[in-house]
Short mmCIF file of C-alpha atoms (C1' of nucleotides) and ligand atoms in Angstrom, two decimals:
data_model
loop_
_atom_site.label_atom_id
_atom_site.label_comp_id
_atom_site.label_asym_id
_atom_site.label_seq_id
_atom_site.Cartn_x
_atom_site.Cartn_y
_atom_site.Cartn_z
CA MET W 1 114.30 100.62 50.89
CA THR W 2 115.64 101.22 53.84
CA GLU W 3 114.63 99.21 57.16
CA SER W 4 113.09 101.90 58.64
CA GLY W 5 111.51 103.19 55.58
CA ALA W 6 109.44 99.91 55.21
CA ARG W 7 108.44 100.14 58.63
CA LEU W 8 107.15 103.59 58.04
CA ASP W 9 105.04 102.30 54.88
CA HIS W 10 104.20 99.50 57.28
CA LEU W 11 102.90 102.09 60.04
CA VAL W 12 101.18 104.52 57.46
CA SER W 13 99.18 101.58 55.71
CA VAL W 14 98.17 100.67 58.75
CA LEU W 15 96.97 103.87 59.72
CA LYS W 16 95.16 104.42 56.83
CA GLY W 17 94.10 101.01 56.26
CA ARG W 18 91.79 101.58 59.65
CA GLY W 19 90.64 104.98 58.17
CA TYR W 20 92.92 107.19 60.24
CA ARG W 21 93.64 110.54 58.71
CA LEU W 22 97.44 111.43 58.08
CA THR W 23 98.47 114.38 59.38
CA PRO W 24 102.20 116.10 58.94
CA GLN W 25 102.21 115.63 63.19
CA ARG W 26 101.45 112.23 62.87
CA LYS W 27 103.96 111.31 59.60
CA ALA W 28 106.33 112.79 62.01
CA VAL W 29 105.90 110.86 64.92
CA LEU W 30 105.78 107.57 63.09
CA GLN W 31 108.67 108.46 61.01
CA ILE W 32 110.90 109.01 64.65
CA LEU W 33 109.27 105.42 65.98
CA ALA W 34 110.15 103.49 62.65
CA ALA W 35 113.52 104.94 62.47
CA SER W 36 114.76 105.13 66.01
CA ASP W 37 116.27 101.71 67.22
CA GLY W 38 115.82 102.11 71.01
CA HIS W 39 113.51 102.88 73.21
CA LEU W 40 112.14 106.40 73.55
CA SER W 41 110.19 108.57 76.12
CA VAL W 42 107.21 110.80 74.84
CA GLU W 43 109.68 113.70 75.66
CA GLN W 44 112.27 112.77 73.39
CA ILE W 45 109.59 111.89 70.62
CA TYR W 46 108.39 115.19 71.53
CA ALA W 47 112.21 116.86 71.01
CA ARG W 48 112.61 115.28 67.87
CA VAL W 49 109.00 116.43 66.08
CA LYS W 50 109.72 119.95 67.20
CA LYS W 51 112.85 119.85 64.88
CA ASP W 52 110.71 119.81 61.84
CA PHE W 53 107.32 121.04 63.28
CA PRO W 54 107.75 123.43 65.88
CA MET W 55 104.18 123.59 66.62
CA THR W 56 103.70 120.23 67.84
CA SER W 57 102.17 120.16 71.24
CA LEU W 58 103.18 117.30 73.73
CA ALA W 59 99.61 116.08 73.79
CA THR W 60 99.66 115.14 70.11
CA VAL W 61 102.66 113.26 70.54
CA TYR W 62 100.74 111.34 73.54
CA LYS W 63 97.87 110.79 71.37
CA THR W 64 99.37 109.24 68.65
CA VAL W 65 101.51 107.38 70.29
CA THR W 66 98.52 105.71 72.22
CA LEU W 67 96.78 105.20 68.84
CA LEU W 68 99.38 102.84 67.82
CA LYS W 69 99.81 100.81 70.75
CA GLU W 70 96.07 100.22 70.75
CA MET W 71 96.53 99.22 67.20
CA GLY W 72 99.52 97.15 68.60
CA GLU W 73 102.18 98.77 66.15
CA VAL W 74 104.03 100.05 69.10
CA LEU W 75 105.28 98.24 72.34
CA GLU W 76 104.58 100.35 75.50
CA LEU W 77 106.87 99.69 78.33
CA GLY W 78 105.39 101.25 81.43
CA PHE W 79 107.04 102.52 84.35
CA SER W 80 105.49 103.54 87.34
CA ASP W 81 108.75 105.93 88.31
CA GLY W 82 109.81 107.96 85.57
CA GLY W 83 107.96 108.24 81.95
CA ASN W 84 106.70 105.05 79.82
CA ARG W 85 109.18 104.20 76.50
CA TYR W 86 107.81 103.01 73.39
CA ASP W 87 109.38 100.47 71.13
CA GLY W 88 108.37 101.11 67.32
CA ARG W 89 110.38 98.53 65.49
CA LYS W 90 109.15 95.39 67.69
CA PRO W 91 105.45 95.58 68.78
CA TYR W 92 105.57 92.01 70.17
CA PRO W 93 106.51 90.75 73.60
CA HIS W 94 110.40 90.51 73.63
CA PRO W 95 112.61 90.76 76.90
CA HIS W 96 114.40 94.48 77.73
CA LEU W 97 117.36 95.37 79.47
CA ILE W 98 117.25 98.34 81.60
CA CYS W 99 120.02 100.83 83.02
CA ILE W 100 119.23 101.82 85.91
CA ARG W 101 121.56 104.46 86.17
CA CYS W 102 121.01 105.77 82.68
CA ARG W 103 117.90 104.59 81.81
CA LYS W 104 119.13 102.80 78.63
CA ILE W 105 117.29 100.05 77.05
CA ILE W 106 118.39 97.45 74.88
CA ASP W 107 116.73 94.34 73.43
CA PRO W 108 118.96 91.09 74.74
CA GLU W 109 119.06 87.80 73.35
CA VAL W 110 117.68 85.63 75.65
CA THR W 111 117.13 81.91 74.85
CA ALA W 112 113.64 79.53 75.10
CA LEU W 113 110.91 81.60 76.26
CA SER W 114 108.19 81.09 73.98
CA HIS W 115 107.07 78.26 75.57
CA LEU W 116 106.18 79.85 79.03
CA PRO W 117 102.51 81.68 78.45
CA GLN W 118 101.51 78.25 77.30
CA GLU W 119 102.93 76.65 80.53
CA VAL W 120 101.56 79.31 82.83
CA ALA W 121 98.14 79.12 80.48
CA SER W 122 98.07 74.91 81.11
CA SER W 123 98.96 75.40 85.17
CA THR W 124 96.55 78.25 86.00
CA GLY W 125 93.66 78.34 83.75
CA TYR W 126 94.36 81.98 82.74
CA ARG W 127 94.02 82.95 79.02
CA ILE W 128 97.69 84.74 78.40
CA VAL W 129 97.44 87.66 76.62
CA ASN W 130 100.49 89.22 77.17
CA HIS W 131 104.10 89.06 79.26
CA ARG W 132 107.00 91.38 79.98
CA LEU W 133 110.42 90.27 81.20
CA ASP W 134 112.54 93.09 82.19
CA PHE W 135 116.24 92.72 83.44
CA PHE W 136 117.42 95.54 85.47
CA GLY W 137 121.47 96.65 85.94
CA ILE W 138 124.17 98.40 85.39
CA CYS W 139 125.29 98.60 81.82
CA PRO W 140 129.56 98.54 81.29
CA GLU W 141 129.53 102.57 80.72
CA CYS W 142 127.93 103.44 84.28
CA GLN W 143 129.92 100.47 85.62
CA ALA W 144 133.26 102.31 84.02
CA ALA W 145 131.77 105.56 85.70
CA GLU W 146 131.28 104.18 89.09
CA ASN W 147 134.87 102.46 89.23
CA GLN W 148 136.26 106.27 88.19
CA ALA W 149 134.00 107.87 91.10
CA GLY W 150 134.55 105.64 94.36
CA ASN W 151 137.26 103.80 93.71
CA ASN W 152 139.31 100.98 95.76
CA SER W 153 137.50 101.66 98.65
CA ALA W 154 133.55 102.34 99.44
CA GLY W 155 132.52 101.53 96.05
CA GLN W 156 133.58 97.91 96.26
CA ALA W 157 132.73 96.91 99.50
CA ALA W 158 129.36 98.89 98.91
CA ARG W 159 128.70 96.09 96.08
CA ARG W 160 130.34 92.93 97.97
CA ASN W 161 127.54 94.08 100.30
CA SER W 162 124.75 93.97 97.26
CA ILE W 163 124.61 90.18 97.20
CA ARG W 164 121.85 89.21 98.44
CA ARG W 165 120.82 85.46 99.44
CA TRP W 166 117.28 84.33 99.02
CA MET I 1 104.21 79.18 115.30
CA THR I 2 102.48 80.16 112.46
CA GLU I 3 103.83 80.77 109.02
CA SER I 4 102.76 84.70 109.32
CA GLY I 5 103.99 84.81 112.73
CA ALA I 6 107.39 84.14 111.49
CA ARG I 7 107.48 86.56 109.12
CA LEU I 8 106.42 89.06 111.38
CA ASP I 9 108.85 88.22 113.98
CA HIS I 10 111.59 88.82 111.14
CA LEU I 11 110.44 91.85 109.89
CA VAL I 12 110.20 93.20 113.52
CA SER I 13 113.60 92.07 114.14
CA VAL I 14 115.10 93.46 110.95
CA LEU I 15 113.36 96.69 111.83
CA LYS I 16 114.70 96.95 115.02
CA GLY I 17 118.27 95.08 114.10
CA ARG I 18 118.59 98.57 111.78
CA GLY I 19 117.47 101.25 114.57
CA TYR I 20 113.92 102.09 113.58
CA ARG I 21 111.30 102.43 116.04
CA LEU I 22 108.28 100.19 116.52
CA THR I 23 105.36 102.17 116.31
CA PRO I 24 101.72 100.53 116.49
CA GLN I 25 101.16 101.82 113.04
CA ARG I 26 104.18 100.05 111.85
CA LYS I 27 103.34 97.13 113.43
CA ALA I 28 100.11 96.88 111.87
CA VAL I 29 101.30 97.15 108.49
CA LEU I 30 103.82 94.66 109.26
CA GLN I 31 101.17 92.61 110.56
CA ILE I 32 99.33 92.96 107.57
CA LEU I 33 101.91 91.88 105.28
CA ALA I 34 103.16 89.39 106.97
CA ALA I 35 99.78 87.58 107.28
CA SER I 36 98.37 88.24 103.50
CA ASP I 37 98.82 85.50 101.03
CA GLY I 38 98.42 88.12 97.81
CA HIS I 39 99.76 91.18 96.66
CA LEU I 40 98.37 94.52 98.53
CA SER I 41 97.55 97.74 97.28
CA VAL I 42 98.60 100.42 99.53
CA GLU I 43 94.76 101.46 99.86
CA GLN I 44 94.14 97.74 100.65
CA ILE I 45 96.60 97.60 103.30
CA TYR I 46 95.45 101.52 104.88
CA ALA I 47 91.93 100.19 104.66
CA ARG I 48 93.01 96.82 107.02
CA VAL I 49 95.16 98.92 109.04
CA LYS I 50 92.35 101.51 110.00
CA LYS I 51 90.08 98.75 111.43
CA ASP I 52 92.81 98.26 114.45
CA PHE I 53 93.93 101.98 114.29
CA PRO I 54 91.30 104.47 113.04
CA MET I 55 93.71 107.28 113.00
CA THR I 56 96.62 105.91 110.79
CA SER I 57 97.10 108.05 107.55
CA LEU I 58 97.48 106.96 104.43
CA ALA I 59 100.85 108.51 104.45
CA THR I 60 102.43 106.12 107.47
CA VAL I 61 101.36 103.37 105.05
CA TYR I 62 103.42 104.64 102.22
CA LYS I 63 106.15 105.64 104.20
CA THR I 64 106.27 101.82 106.14
CA VAL I 65 106.12 100.31 102.86
CA THR I 66 108.83 102.27 101.51
CA LEU I 67 111.11 101.56 104.14
CA LEU I 68 110.33 98.01 104.08
CA LYS I 69 111.06 98.13 100.26
CA GLU I 70 114.59 99.42 100.78
CA MET I 71 114.89 96.92 103.31
CA GLY I 72 114.62 94.28 100.87
CA GLU I 73 112.05 93.15 103.08
CA VAL I 74 108.98 93.77 100.39
CA LEU I 75 108.64 93.22 96.86
CA GLU I 76 107.14 96.03 94.70
CA LEU I 77 105.50 95.46 91.92
CA GLY I 78 104.87 99.11 89.98
CA PHE I 79 102.50 99.33 87.48
CA SER I 80 102.35 102.59 85.26
CA ASP I 81 98.13 102.63 85.26
CA GLY I 82 96.78 102.37 88.66
CA GLY I 83 98.19 101.48 91.89
CA ASN I 84 101.62 99.48 92.85
CA ARG I 85 101.60 96.25 94.28
CA TYR I 86 103.33 94.74 97.45
CA ASP I 87 104.42 91.32 98.64
CA GLY I 88 105.37 91.13 102.08
CA ARG I 89 105.96 87.39 101.55
CA LYS I 90 108.17 86.74 99.06
CA PRO I 91 110.40 89.80 98.76
CA TYR I 92 113.23 88.18 96.14
CA PRO I 93 111.74 88.33 92.41
CA HIS I 94 109.53 85.82 90.96
CA PRO I 95 107.12 85.60 88.27
CA HIS I 96 103.47 86.80 88.32
CA LEU I 97 100.51 86.34 86.88
CA ILE I 98 97.92 89.14 86.69
CA CYS I 99 94.06 89.42 85.62
CA ILE I 100 93.87 92.18 83.24
CA ARG I 101 90.00 92.16 84.23
CA CYS I 102 89.87 91.66 88.38
CA ARG I 103 93.54 93.15 88.81
CA LYS I 104 94.00 90.14 90.86
CA ILE I 105 97.83 88.45 90.97
CA ILE I 106 99.02 85.36 92.11
CA ASP I 107 102.45 83.59 91.80
CA PRO I 108 102.33 80.66 89.57
CA GLU I 109 105.20 77.69 89.21
CA VAL I 110 107.11 78.62 85.96
CA THR I 111 110.67 76.55 85.97
CA ALA I 112 114.16 77.22 85.23
CA LEU I 113 114.59 80.90 84.75
CA SER I 114 117.44 81.23 88.11
CA HIS I 115 119.93 80.88 85.08
CA LEU I 116 118.40 83.67 83.05
CA PRO I 117 120.22 87.02 84.63
CA GLN I 118 123.36 85.11 84.87
CA GLU I 119 123.05 84.31 80.56
CA VAL I 120 122.12 88.12 80.13
CA ALA I 121 124.79 89.22 82.62
CA SER I 122 127.43 87.49 80.42
CA SER I 123 125.87 88.33 76.87
CA THR I 124 125.59 92.07 77.36
CA GLY I 125 128.08 93.02 80.02
CA TYR I 126 125.65 94.64 82.36
CA ARG I 127 125.76 93.79 86.06
CA ILE I 128 122.48 92.80 86.75
CA VAL I 129 120.89 92.97 90.00
CA ASN I 130 117.22 92.87 89.63
CA HIS I 131 114.31 91.41 87.22
CA ARG I 132 110.84 90.81 86.64
CA LEU I 133 108.49 88.64 84.66
CA ASP I 134 104.93 89.26 84.59
CA PHE I 135 101.89 87.45 82.72
CA PHE I 136 98.99 89.44 81.73
CA GLY I 137 95.97 87.15 81.39
CA ILE I 138 92.30 86.47 82.39
CA CYS I 139 91.48 84.62 85.05
CA PRO I 140 89.19 81.38 85.20
CA GLU I 141 86.61 83.45 87.20
CA CYS I 142 86.63 86.89 84.71
CA GLN I 143 86.18 84.13 81.97
CA ALA I 144 83.47 82.38 83.17
CA ALA I 145 81.92 86.24 83.35
CA GLU I 146 82.46 86.78 80.14
CA ASN I 147 80.65 83.78 78.86
CA GLN I 148 78.02 84.96 80.46
CA ALA I 149 77.89 88.10 79.30
CA GLY I 150 78.46 88.34 75.69
CA ASN I 151 77.27 84.99 74.89
CA ASN I 152 77.31 83.29 71.13
CA SER I 153 78.14 86.82 69.44
CA ALA I 154 80.30 89.51 69.89
CA GLY I 155 82.64 88.23 72.81
CA GLN I 156 83.73 85.09 70.60
CA ALA I 157 84.11 87.02 67.40
CA ALA I 158 86.22 89.65 69.13
CA ARG I 159 87.86 87.02 71.49
CA ARG I 160 89.40 85.23 67.48
CA ASN I 161 90.17 88.44 66.39
CA SER I 162 92.67 89.50 69.43
CA ILE I 163 94.93 86.53 68.16
CA ARG I 164 97.87 88.13 66.99
CA ARG I 165 100.67 86.79 64.71
CA TRP I 166 104.23 87.77 64.78
"C1'" DT Q 1 85.84 124.08 45.85
"C1'" DA Q 2 83.06 122.49 49.49
"C1'" DT Q 3 81.51 119.75 53.33
"C1'" DT Q 4 82.73 117.86 57.70
"C1'" DA Q 5 84.27 114.45 61.13
"C1'" DA Q 6 88.94 113.87 62.94
"C1'" DC Q 7 92.31 115.96 64.52
"C1'" DG Q 8 95.61 119.95 66.54
"C1'" DG Q 9 97.05 122.90 70.41
"C1'" DA Q 10 96.15 124.83 74.71
"C1'" DT Q 11 95.38 124.13 79.02
"C1'" DA Q 12 92.63 121.73 82.95
"C1'" DA Q 13 92.06 117.92 85.52
"C1'" DT Q 14 93.70 113.22 87.50
"C1'" DG Q 15 95.74 110.30 90.43
"C1'" DA Q 16 99.20 107.85 92.55
"C1'" DT Q 17 103.09 109.18 94.63
"C1'" DT Q 18 106.22 112.07 97.65
"C1'" DA Q 19 107.59 116.51 100.51
"C1'" DT Q 20 106.99 119.45 104.04
"C1'" DC Q 21 105.44 121.22 107.97
"C1'" DT Q 22 103.95 120.41 112.98
"C1'" DG Q 23 102.93 118.02 117.10
"C1'" DT Q 24 103.55 113.70 119.45
"C1'" DT Q 25 106.12 109.19 121.24
"C1'" DA Q 26 109.11 105.02 121.80
"C1'" DC Q 27 113.09 104.54 123.51
"C1'" DG Q 28 118.06 104.95 125.58
"C1'" DA Q 29 119.76 107.13 129.63
"C1'" DT Q 30 119.34 109.04 133.83
"C1'" DA K 1 109.93 106.17 137.11
"C1'" DT K 2 111.11 110.43 134.73
"C1'" DC K 3 113.49 112.89 130.99
"C1'" DG K 4 115.23 114.36 126.48
"C1'" DT K 5 115.24 113.69 121.88
"C1'" DA K 6 115.49 112.27 117.68
"C1'" DA K 7 112.40 109.43 114.91
"C1'" DC K 8 107.73 109.46 113.72
"C1'" DA K 9 102.65 110.07 112.58
"C1'" DG K 10 99.01 113.40 110.52
"C1'" DA K 11 97.44 116.69 107.37
"C1'" DT K 12 97.88 118.49 103.43
"C1'" DA K 13 100.39 121.13 99.77
"C1'" DA K 14 103.38 119.73 95.75
"C1'" DT K 15 104.85 116.87 91.88
"C1'" DC K 16 104.65 115.00 87.48
"C1'" DA K 17 103.16 111.67 84.23
"C1'" DT K 18 99.27 111.13 81.57
"C1'" DT K 19 94.32 111.72 80.42
"C1'" DA K 20 90.23 115.22 79.51
"C1'" DT K 21 88.35 118.85 77.53
"C1'" DC K 22 87.75 122.73 74.32
"C1'" DC K 23 87.60 125.04 70.35
"C1'" DG K 24 89.57 126.56 65.84
"C1'" DT K 25 91.65 124.00 62.09
"C1'" DT K 26 92.70 120.76 58.08
"C1'" DA K 27 92.69 115.96 55.55
"C1'" DA K 28 89.88 113.70 52.86
"C1'" DT K 29 86.44 112.49 49.70
"C1'" DA K 30 83.31 113.77 46.57
MN1 MN E 201 112.57 96.51 72.47
MN1 MN E 202 104.10 87.21 94.77
ZN1 ZN E 203 123.72 103.14 82.07
ZN1 ZN E 204 90.33 88.29 86.42
#
DNA sequence: TATTAACGGATAATGATTATCTGTTACGAT
DNA sequence: ATCGTAACAGATAATCATTATCCGTTAATA
């Protein structure tokens, strides 16, 4: 059993366990989310689904992704600029690292954060139900591209000036 | 000199220092952002500006807030659902605690996070330029309201069931 | 195979934000 | 103080991701 196969079986069983119907379109979305190692946009899922089911509509992808999110089987990364992204393999809160140039998103290793929600709950009286930690930066590939483009002048000066002191 | 007065002076000097004109509408937005201790929506700023300048348009508030953000003098908290919020007093990255019921946002005290960007940069090769940490929960006031509403039955059962194990 | 509520496809509606256009004004120069 | 002008404000249209609505189709169960 592959990793994504086990994940797909889990998603299917959760869906059926709650009495939802398992349609070909849904199966295709589940498969893509289970197999993807990244953080897909709805448009990306839509494009991949259409390879197998060209009749599928964008609305169906939205509905399926929303359904999985409400069941807690997919993590939604909402963005106020540009479309949301979905992690179908780790539906629980975890840090993300986002390239502001190419929009690639990865899961970085970050040490010792699990105690933070409890600490915030104690000091504020809030009941914490969720959290989110995003780092924004420029990935190595995009850094290399930048060095090619604006070499030995404007680029480096701008980079120096972009250092902020708070 | 009051705290908000000093902040207002700073915002004005930054604006003029970069050659932007200081219009009454802008002055009003600056004043509100400097004086607010919270995290305002554009609509909230707009409503307050109109008390002094009834002719002000919503577009002008958007433009001014965007300008301040680009100058690094306002922190934008973007949300994919519902409008963005703006912190005019602490424009640098810091954690936020958001009530998912009443949308109130406060700045909680969270210990020892400043080393995280450096850690992520080292382990991934990304150049980190920004980050964001949000906690989502229910504030004490909304908890009390919930206890009034759905008492000794559905509410507590739902709350128990909402505990997730990852 | 029949039944039927759930679902899919198509498309309109929504809502926050941004773009565009035109008349006005802050501000440096005269 | 007046002038000239680029920057700005107001009004409103456009954008774009997401959600709602409607109706024909189908997965699931007996
Ligand atoms: Mn992830
Ligand atoms: Mn804040
Ligand atoms: Zn990149
Ligand atoms: Zn609340």
